[in-house]
Each structure stands twice: as C-alpha cells, then as structure tokens.
Short mmCIF file of C-alpha atoms in Angstrom, two decimals:
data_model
loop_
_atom_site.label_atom_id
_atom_site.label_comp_id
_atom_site.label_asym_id
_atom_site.label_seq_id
_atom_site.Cartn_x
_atom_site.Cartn_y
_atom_site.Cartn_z
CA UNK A 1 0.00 0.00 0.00
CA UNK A 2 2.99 2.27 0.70
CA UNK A 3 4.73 1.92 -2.18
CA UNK A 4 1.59 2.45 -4.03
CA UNK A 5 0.55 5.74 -2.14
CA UNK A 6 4.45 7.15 -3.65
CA UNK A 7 3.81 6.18 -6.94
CA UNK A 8 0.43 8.13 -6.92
CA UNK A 9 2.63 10.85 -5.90
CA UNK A 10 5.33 11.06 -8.05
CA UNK A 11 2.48 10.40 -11.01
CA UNK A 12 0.89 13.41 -9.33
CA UNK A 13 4.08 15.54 -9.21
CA UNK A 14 4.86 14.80 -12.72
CA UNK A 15 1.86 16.20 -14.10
CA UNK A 16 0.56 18.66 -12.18
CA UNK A 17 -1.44 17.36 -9.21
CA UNK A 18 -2.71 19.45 -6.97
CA UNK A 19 -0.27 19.80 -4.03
CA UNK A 20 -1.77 18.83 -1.09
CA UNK A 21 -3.02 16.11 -2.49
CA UNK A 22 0.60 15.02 -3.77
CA UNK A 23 1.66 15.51 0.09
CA UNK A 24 -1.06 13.67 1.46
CA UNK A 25 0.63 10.30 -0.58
CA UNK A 26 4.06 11.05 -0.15
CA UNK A 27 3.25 10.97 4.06
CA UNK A 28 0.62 8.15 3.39
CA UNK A 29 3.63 6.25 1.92
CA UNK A 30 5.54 6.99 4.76
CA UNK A 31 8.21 9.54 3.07
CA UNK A 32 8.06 12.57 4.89
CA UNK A 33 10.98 13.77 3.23
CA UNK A 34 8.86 14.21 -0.26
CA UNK A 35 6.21 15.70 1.71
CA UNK A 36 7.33 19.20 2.90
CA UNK A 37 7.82 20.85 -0.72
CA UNK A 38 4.39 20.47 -1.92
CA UNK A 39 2.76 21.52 1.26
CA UNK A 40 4.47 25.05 1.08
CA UNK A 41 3.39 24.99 -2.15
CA UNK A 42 -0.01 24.54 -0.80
CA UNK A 43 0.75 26.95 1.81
CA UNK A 44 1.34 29.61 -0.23
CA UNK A 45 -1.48 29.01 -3.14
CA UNK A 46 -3.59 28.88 -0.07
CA UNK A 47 -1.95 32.46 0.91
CA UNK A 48 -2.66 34.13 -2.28
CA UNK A 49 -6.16 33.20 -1.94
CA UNK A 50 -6.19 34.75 1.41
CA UNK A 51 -6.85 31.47 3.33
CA UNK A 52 -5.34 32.37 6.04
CA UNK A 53 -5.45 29.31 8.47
CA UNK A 54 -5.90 26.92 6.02
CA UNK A 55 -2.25 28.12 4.66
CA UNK A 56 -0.97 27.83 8.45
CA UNK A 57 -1.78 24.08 8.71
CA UNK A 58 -0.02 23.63 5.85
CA UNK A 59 2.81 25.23 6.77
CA UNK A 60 2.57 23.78 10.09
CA UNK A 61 2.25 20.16 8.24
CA UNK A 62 5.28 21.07 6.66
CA UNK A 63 7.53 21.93 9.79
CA UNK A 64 6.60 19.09 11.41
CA UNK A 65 7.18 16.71 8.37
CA UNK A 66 10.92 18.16 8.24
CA UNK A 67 11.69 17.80 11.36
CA UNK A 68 10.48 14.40 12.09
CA UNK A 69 12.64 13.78 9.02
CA UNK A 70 15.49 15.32 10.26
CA UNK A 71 15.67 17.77 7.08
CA UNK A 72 17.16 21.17 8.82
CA UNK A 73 17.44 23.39 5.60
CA UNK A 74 13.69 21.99 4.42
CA UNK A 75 12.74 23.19 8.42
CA UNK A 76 14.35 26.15 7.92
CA UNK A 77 12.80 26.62 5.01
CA UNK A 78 8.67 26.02 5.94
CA UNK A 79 9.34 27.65 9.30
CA UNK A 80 9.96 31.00 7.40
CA UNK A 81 6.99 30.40 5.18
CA UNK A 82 5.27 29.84 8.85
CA UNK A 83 6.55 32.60 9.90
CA UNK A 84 5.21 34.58 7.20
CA UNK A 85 1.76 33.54 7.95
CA UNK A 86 1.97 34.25 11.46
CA UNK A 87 2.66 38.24 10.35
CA UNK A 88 -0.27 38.25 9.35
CA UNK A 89 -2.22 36.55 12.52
CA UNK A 90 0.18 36.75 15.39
CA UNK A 91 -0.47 33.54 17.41
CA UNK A 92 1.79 35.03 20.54
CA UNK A 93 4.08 32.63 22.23
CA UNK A 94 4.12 30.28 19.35
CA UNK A 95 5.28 32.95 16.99
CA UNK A 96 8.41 33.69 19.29
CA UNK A 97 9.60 29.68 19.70
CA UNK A 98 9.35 29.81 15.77
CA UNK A 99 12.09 33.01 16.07
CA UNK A 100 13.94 30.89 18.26
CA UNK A 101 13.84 27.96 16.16
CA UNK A 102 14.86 29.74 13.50
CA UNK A 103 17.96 31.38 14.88
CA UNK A 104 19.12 28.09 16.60
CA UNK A 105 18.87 26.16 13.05
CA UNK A 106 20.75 29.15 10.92
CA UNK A 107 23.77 28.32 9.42
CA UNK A 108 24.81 30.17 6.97
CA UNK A 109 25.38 34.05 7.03
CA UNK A 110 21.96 33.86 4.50
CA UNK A 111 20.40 32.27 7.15
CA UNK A 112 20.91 33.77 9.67
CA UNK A 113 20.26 37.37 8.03
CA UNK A 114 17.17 35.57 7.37
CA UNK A 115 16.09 34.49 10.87
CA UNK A 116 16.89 38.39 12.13
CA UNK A 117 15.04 39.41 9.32
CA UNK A 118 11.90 37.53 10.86
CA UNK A 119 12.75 38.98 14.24
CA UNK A 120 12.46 42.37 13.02
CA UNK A 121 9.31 41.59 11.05
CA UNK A 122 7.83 40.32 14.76
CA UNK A 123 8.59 43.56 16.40
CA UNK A 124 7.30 45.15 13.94
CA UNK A 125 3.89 43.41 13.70
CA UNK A 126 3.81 44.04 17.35
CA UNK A 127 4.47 47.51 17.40
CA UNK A 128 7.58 46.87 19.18
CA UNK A 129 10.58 49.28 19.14
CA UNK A 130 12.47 49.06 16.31
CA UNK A 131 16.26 49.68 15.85
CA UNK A 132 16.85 51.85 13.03
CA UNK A 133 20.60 51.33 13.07
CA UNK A 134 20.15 47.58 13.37
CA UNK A 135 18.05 47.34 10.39
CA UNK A 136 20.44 49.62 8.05
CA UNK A 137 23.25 47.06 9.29
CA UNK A 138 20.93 44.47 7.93
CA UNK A 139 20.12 45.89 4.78
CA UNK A 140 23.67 46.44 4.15
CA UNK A 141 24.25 43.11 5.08
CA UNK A 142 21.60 42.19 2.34
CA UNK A 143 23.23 44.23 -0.12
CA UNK A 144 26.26 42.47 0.15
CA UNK A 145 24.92 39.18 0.30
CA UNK A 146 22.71 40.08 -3.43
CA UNK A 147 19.80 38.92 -1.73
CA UNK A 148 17.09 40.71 -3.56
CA UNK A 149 13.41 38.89 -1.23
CA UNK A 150 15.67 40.05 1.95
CA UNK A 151 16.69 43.86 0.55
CA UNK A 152 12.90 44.22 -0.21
CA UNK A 153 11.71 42.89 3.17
CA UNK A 154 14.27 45.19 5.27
CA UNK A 155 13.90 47.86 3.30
CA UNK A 156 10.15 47.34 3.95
CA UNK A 157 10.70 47.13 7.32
CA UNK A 158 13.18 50.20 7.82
CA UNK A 159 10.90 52.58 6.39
CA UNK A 160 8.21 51.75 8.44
CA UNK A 161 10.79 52.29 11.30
CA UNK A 162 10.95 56.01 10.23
CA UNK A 163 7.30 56.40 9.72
CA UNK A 164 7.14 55.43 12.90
CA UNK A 165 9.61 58.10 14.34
CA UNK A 166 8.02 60.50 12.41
CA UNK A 167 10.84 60.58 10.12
CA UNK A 168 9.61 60.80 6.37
CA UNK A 169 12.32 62.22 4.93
CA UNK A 170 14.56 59.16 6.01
CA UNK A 171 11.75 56.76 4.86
CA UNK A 172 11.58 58.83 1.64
CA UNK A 173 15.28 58.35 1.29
CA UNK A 174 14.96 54.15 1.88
CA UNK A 175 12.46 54.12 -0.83
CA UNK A 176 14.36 56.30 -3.32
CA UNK A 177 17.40 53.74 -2.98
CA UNK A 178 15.40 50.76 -3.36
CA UNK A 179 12.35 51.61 -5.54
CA UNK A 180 13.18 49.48 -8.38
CA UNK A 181 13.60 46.70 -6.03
CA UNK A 182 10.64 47.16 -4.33
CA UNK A 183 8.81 47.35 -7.38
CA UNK A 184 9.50 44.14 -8.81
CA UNK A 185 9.60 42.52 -4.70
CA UNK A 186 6.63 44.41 -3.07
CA UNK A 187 2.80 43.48 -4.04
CA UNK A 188 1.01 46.58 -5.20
CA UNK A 189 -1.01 46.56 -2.12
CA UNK A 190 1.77 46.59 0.29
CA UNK A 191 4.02 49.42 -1.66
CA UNK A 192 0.80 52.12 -1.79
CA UNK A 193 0.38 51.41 1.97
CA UNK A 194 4.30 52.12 2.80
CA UNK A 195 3.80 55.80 -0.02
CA UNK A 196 0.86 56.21 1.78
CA UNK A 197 2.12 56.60 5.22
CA UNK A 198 5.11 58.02 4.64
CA UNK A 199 2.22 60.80 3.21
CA UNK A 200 0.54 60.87 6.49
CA UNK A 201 3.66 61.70 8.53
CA UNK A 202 4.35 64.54 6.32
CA UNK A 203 0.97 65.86 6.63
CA UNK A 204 1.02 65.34 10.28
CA UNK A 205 4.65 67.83 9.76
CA UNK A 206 1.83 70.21 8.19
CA UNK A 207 4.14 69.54 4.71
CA UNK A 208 0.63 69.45 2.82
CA UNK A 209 1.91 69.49 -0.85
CA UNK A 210 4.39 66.73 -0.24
CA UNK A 211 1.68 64.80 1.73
CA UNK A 212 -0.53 65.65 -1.17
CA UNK A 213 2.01 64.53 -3.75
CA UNK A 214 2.74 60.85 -2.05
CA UNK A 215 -0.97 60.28 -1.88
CA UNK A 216 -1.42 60.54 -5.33
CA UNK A 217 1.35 58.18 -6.14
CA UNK A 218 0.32 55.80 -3.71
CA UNK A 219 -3.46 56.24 -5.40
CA UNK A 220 -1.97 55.34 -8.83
CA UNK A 221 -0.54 52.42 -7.55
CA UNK A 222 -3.39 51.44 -5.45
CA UNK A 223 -5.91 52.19 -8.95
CA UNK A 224 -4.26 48.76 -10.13
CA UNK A 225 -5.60 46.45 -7.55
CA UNK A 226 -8.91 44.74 -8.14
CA UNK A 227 -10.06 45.24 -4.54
CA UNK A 228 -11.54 49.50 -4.44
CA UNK A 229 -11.04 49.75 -0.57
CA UNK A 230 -7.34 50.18 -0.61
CA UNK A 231 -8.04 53.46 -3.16
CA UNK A 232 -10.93 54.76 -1.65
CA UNK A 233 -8.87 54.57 1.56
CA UNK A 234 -6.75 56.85 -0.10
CA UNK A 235 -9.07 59.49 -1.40
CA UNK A 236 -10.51 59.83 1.95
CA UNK A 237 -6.89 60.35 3.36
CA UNK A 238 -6.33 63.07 0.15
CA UNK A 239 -9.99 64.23 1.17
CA UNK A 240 -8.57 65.62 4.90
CA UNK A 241 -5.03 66.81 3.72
CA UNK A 242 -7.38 68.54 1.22
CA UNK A 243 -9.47 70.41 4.11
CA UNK A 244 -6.40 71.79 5.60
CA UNK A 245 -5.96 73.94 1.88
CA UNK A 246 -9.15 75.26 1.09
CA UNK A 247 -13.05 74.04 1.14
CA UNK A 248 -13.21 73.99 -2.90
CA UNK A 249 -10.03 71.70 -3.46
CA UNK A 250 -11.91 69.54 -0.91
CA UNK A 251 -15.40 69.80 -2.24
CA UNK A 252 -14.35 68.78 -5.71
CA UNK A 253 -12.26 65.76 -4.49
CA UNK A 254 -15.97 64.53 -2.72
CA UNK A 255 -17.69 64.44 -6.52
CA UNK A 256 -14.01 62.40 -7.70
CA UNK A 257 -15.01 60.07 -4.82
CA UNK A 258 -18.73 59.84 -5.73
CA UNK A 259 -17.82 59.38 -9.45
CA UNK A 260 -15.18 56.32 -8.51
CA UNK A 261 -18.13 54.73 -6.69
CA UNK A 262 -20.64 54.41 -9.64
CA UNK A 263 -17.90 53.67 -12.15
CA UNK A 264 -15.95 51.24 -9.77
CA UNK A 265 -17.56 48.35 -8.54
CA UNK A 266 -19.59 48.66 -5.78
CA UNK A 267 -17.46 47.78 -2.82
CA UNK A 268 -20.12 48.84 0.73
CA UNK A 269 -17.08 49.13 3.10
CA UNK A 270 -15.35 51.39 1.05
CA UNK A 271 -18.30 53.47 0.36
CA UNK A 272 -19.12 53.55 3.73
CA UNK A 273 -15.81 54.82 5.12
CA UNK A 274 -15.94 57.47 2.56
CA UNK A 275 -19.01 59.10 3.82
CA UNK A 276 -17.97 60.04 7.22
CA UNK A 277 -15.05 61.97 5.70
CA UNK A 278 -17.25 63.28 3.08
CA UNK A 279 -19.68 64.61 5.66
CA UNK A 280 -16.73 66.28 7.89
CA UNK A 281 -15.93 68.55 4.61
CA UNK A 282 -19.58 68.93 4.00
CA UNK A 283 -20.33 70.58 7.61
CA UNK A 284 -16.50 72.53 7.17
CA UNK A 285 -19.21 74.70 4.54
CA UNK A 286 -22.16 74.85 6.20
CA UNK A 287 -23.86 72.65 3.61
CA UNK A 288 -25.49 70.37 6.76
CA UNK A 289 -28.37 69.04 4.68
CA UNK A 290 -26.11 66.98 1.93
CA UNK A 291 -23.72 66.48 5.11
CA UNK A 292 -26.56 64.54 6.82
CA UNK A 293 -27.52 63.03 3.82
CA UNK A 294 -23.37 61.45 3.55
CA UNK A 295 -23.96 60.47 6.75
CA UNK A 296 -27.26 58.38 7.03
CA UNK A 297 -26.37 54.72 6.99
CA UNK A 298 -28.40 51.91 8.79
CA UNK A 299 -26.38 51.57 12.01
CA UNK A 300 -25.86 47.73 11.11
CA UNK A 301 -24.41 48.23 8.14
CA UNK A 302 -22.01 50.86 9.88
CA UNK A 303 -20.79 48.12 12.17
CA UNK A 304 -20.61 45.87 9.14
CA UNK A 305 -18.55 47.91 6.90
CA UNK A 306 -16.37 50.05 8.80
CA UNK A 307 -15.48 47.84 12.12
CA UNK A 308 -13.19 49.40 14.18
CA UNK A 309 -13.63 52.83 12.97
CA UNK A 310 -17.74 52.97 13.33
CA UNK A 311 -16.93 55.82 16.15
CA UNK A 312 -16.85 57.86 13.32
CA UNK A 313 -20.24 58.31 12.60
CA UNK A 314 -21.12 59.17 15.82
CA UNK A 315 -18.49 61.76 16.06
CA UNK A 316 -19.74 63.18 12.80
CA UNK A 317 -23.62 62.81 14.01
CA UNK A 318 -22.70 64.54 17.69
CA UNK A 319 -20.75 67.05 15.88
CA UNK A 320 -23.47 67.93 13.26
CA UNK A 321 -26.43 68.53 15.55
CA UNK A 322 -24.53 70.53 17.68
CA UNK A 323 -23.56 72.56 14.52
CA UNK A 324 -27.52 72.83 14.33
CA UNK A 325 -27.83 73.79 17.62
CA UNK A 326 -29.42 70.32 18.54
CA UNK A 327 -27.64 69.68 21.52
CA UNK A 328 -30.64 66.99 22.64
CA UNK A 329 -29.74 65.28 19.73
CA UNK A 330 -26.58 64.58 20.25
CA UNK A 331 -26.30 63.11 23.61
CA UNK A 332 -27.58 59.65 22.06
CA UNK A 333 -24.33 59.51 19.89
CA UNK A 334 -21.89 61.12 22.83
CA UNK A 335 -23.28 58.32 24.92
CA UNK A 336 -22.26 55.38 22.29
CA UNK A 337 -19.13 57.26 22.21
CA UNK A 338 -18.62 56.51 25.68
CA UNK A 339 -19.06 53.37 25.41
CA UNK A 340 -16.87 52.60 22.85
CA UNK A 341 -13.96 54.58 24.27
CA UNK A 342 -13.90 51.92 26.93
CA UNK A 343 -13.15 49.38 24.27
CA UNK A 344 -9.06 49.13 24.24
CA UNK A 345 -9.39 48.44 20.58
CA UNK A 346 -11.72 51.43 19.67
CA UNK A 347 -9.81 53.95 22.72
CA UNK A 348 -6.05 54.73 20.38
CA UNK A 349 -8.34 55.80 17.54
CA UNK A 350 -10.73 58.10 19.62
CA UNK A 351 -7.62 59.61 21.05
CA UNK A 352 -5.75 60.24 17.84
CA UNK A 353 -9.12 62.27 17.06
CA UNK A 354 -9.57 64.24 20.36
#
C-alpha cells in the first residue's frame, strides 16, 4: 500500500497534481521527506487566496514533516513560510519559539540574516521598538549578500521604522534607494500602503503638498488592484489633507469620490468609510443638509462595513447637531461614544481624534 501511495505521488508531481493532495501520498507512503515541498506549495497558493489558516496548517504540516525527518534546511525553510503567515495573525508565544527555532537552526550568514530578518518583522507586527541602526546594518548586510526577497523585506521594514519616528524624509530616502527593487519585490497593495504613510507623517509635519504629492502616487498604484477599498482609503486620506488647503479643493475631491463609486464596482465598506469623511468637509461649509444626507447609513451596516472605525459616525452625528444647535440630539451619539472609548481596541483611535 505504501509503495503504491508514492507512486500516486510522483504520477501526481509529474503532471501537475494538486499539491496537497501530492503531500497527502508522499506521508501516506511513509516519506516525509517528499512531503514538505508540496505543502508550502499549498501553503502559499492557499496564501494568495487569502486562506489564512488553512495556509498555516499547511505550513505547520510542513515543519513538522521536516523535522520528524530530520531535514534542517527543508525546516528552515517552511518555518519562514510559517513565519510569514503568522505576520499576518500573530499567534503570541508560538510565533516567538518559531524566532527561536529559527535562529538556533541558521547556518549560513543567508540564514541567519534571514532568521533576524523575521525577528524584526515580529517587532514590527507588534508595534515593538524598532532599531533603526540595526536594520540599516541588515540591509547592508543584504546588499552584500545580493539577496534581492531580503533587501525588499528590510527595506520594507526600515521605512516603516521612520514612519514610525516621524521621520519621512529618512523613509523617503529608503524608498528612493530601493524603488526598483521594491517594485519588482513588493505586491502593489503593500508598496501604496508604505507611499501612503510616509504621506501621512508629512501631513502630520503640516508639509501638505508633499503629503498631497505621495498620496497621489500611492493612489496610482493602489488604482491597479482589483479590490476599491485600498483606493478609496486613499481618497478619503487626500480628502482631509485637502481640508487643511481650502473648502473647494476639498469639495471637488468629494464628486471624484462619488464618481469612482458608480464607475468602480460597488465595494459597501469602502463606500461607507468614505461618507464620514465626506460629511466632515460637507459641515467645514455649512452645507449640513447633503452632510446629513453622507452620513445616514443603517447603524448595522455601519458596524458591518467600517469595524473598528464605526466611532466615526457618531463623532460626525454629535458634531453635526450641535452645529444645528441640537444639543438633545446629540447626547444619544456622545453616549455610544462613551461606550466605545472603553473598548481598548476602539480607545487609540478616539484619542488620535480628540
């Protein structure tokens, strides 16, 4: 039976099989060994499809099927791809044995810029303190070592450093001296995301124009991914910078984001997180009545569609009836704000709007 599950296996391999299926005989014929490729191959097809966990128990599948092998470079290997998952759902304690796995099984000086590499990438999914000097040694490191996925990932990583000490010029200058790389090693997703808040910093510096000018990179980029959110993320972000330069620049950017909403296709949470922006701008020129009308949503689908930022309508619903002198009316949204600054989740962003 054995030897019949490996044959199915290697007929599998041979012409295209799908690979967990190929992994599922290579184990049932009791060669672990033969295993641990295809299942980070179904790791990371089940990655680009967004699977999330289904991708981790492949990759865990794989770790274990190396080890219990004895394989340490084929370990090394699906713990980074683990690793990778767990960016983007941090399981806690499990995430930092995999670091320490990974260090204590590094060999080579690829390796082991590899393992620090993940180390960094933890800190910074955590919102840890990051080194700035440490990662520049690494990047240099990766220079040297013509390792184009690592240059990409620490040069990722560094400039989100800067953004977060507030430093845009510096994160400006990391992604001037790596943008070719990071165009052909960054998804377009991920690259309008890093433009976009190295934008934000400078518009926190009051440096409008530049903050202006990244945005509108960043939206180019982000006009090439299927999914609208990402862009319509952006135009709101463009919409505020916009308020701080004059009502008109920002009242003509609100009919751009109406028009990209009936010629895109309809995406709810993007619309949605539009409005509340839309409505801020609105009430900036007294025009309450097509303020209020941005702002009317059914409350479910606000909770729906814009999670963790649904304090925003009732900001923008306090704030507009006390603009109308309603101040009745607006206790029944200050009191839901109340409530949800007790939420540690919800608190940061009512703060950051105080």
């Amino acid at each position: 039976a054995r030897h019949s599950h490996r044959s199915l296996a290697a007929w599998l391999q041979q012409h295209g099989g799908e690979p967990e299926r190929i992994a599922d005989h290579w184990q049932a014929g009791g060669d672990l060994a033969r295993s641990v490729e295809p299942l980070i191959e179904a790791g990371q097809r089940a990655t680009a499809r967004s699977f999330i966990a289904q991708a981790r128990d492949h990759f865990e599948r794989a770790v274990a099927a190396a080890r219990d092998s004895g394989q340490r470079e084929a370990e090394f290997e699906a713990l980074e791809a683990l690793q990778g998952n767990y960016v983007h759902d941090d399981p806690g304690a499990a995430h930092e044995a995999l670091i320490e796995r990974l260090q204590a099984l590094a060999r080579t000086p690829h390796e082991r810029l590899r393992a620090r590499a993940a180390a960094h990438a933890l800190r910074l999914r955590r919102g840890l303190t990051l080194d700035p000097t440490s990662l520049q040694a690494d990047l240099d490191e990766a220079i040297a070592l013509d390792d184009p996925p690592r240059i990409g990932e620490l040069a990722r990583t560094l400039m989100a450093c800067h953004v977060r000490l507030g430093d845009a010029d510096r994160a400006m200058e990391v992604l001037r001296a790596h943008e070719s790389l990071l165009q052909r090693e960054t998804d377009p997703f991920s690259r309008s995301v890093q433009i976009s808040s190295v934008a934000l910093v400078l518009a926190n510096q009051d440096r409008f124009a530049e903050a202006d000018s990244q945005l509108l990179r960043a939206l180019a980029i982000a006009d090439g991914i299927p999914d609208a959110n990402e862009a319509m993320a952006l135009c709101v972000n463009r919409l505020r910078i916009l308020r701080t330069q004059g009502r008109s620049a920002a009242l003509a950017w609100i009919e751009e984001i109406d028009r990209r909403h009936t010629v895109d296709v309809p995406n709810p949470r993007a619309w949605t997180q539009s409005r509340f922006a839309a409505c801020e701008t609105l009430r900036d020129a007294g025009r309450y009545g097509e303020a209020w009308i941005k702002l009317w949503q059914e409350r479910g689908k606000v909770a729906l569609h814009a999670s963790g930022v649904a304090p925003a309508w009732d900001v923008a619903e306090a704030g507009l009836w006390l603009d109308l002198g309603q101040h009745a009316r607006a206790v029944a949204p200050a009191q839901r704000l109340a409530r949800a600054a007790a939420d540690p989740a919800i608190a940061p962003w009512l703060r950051a709007r105080a």
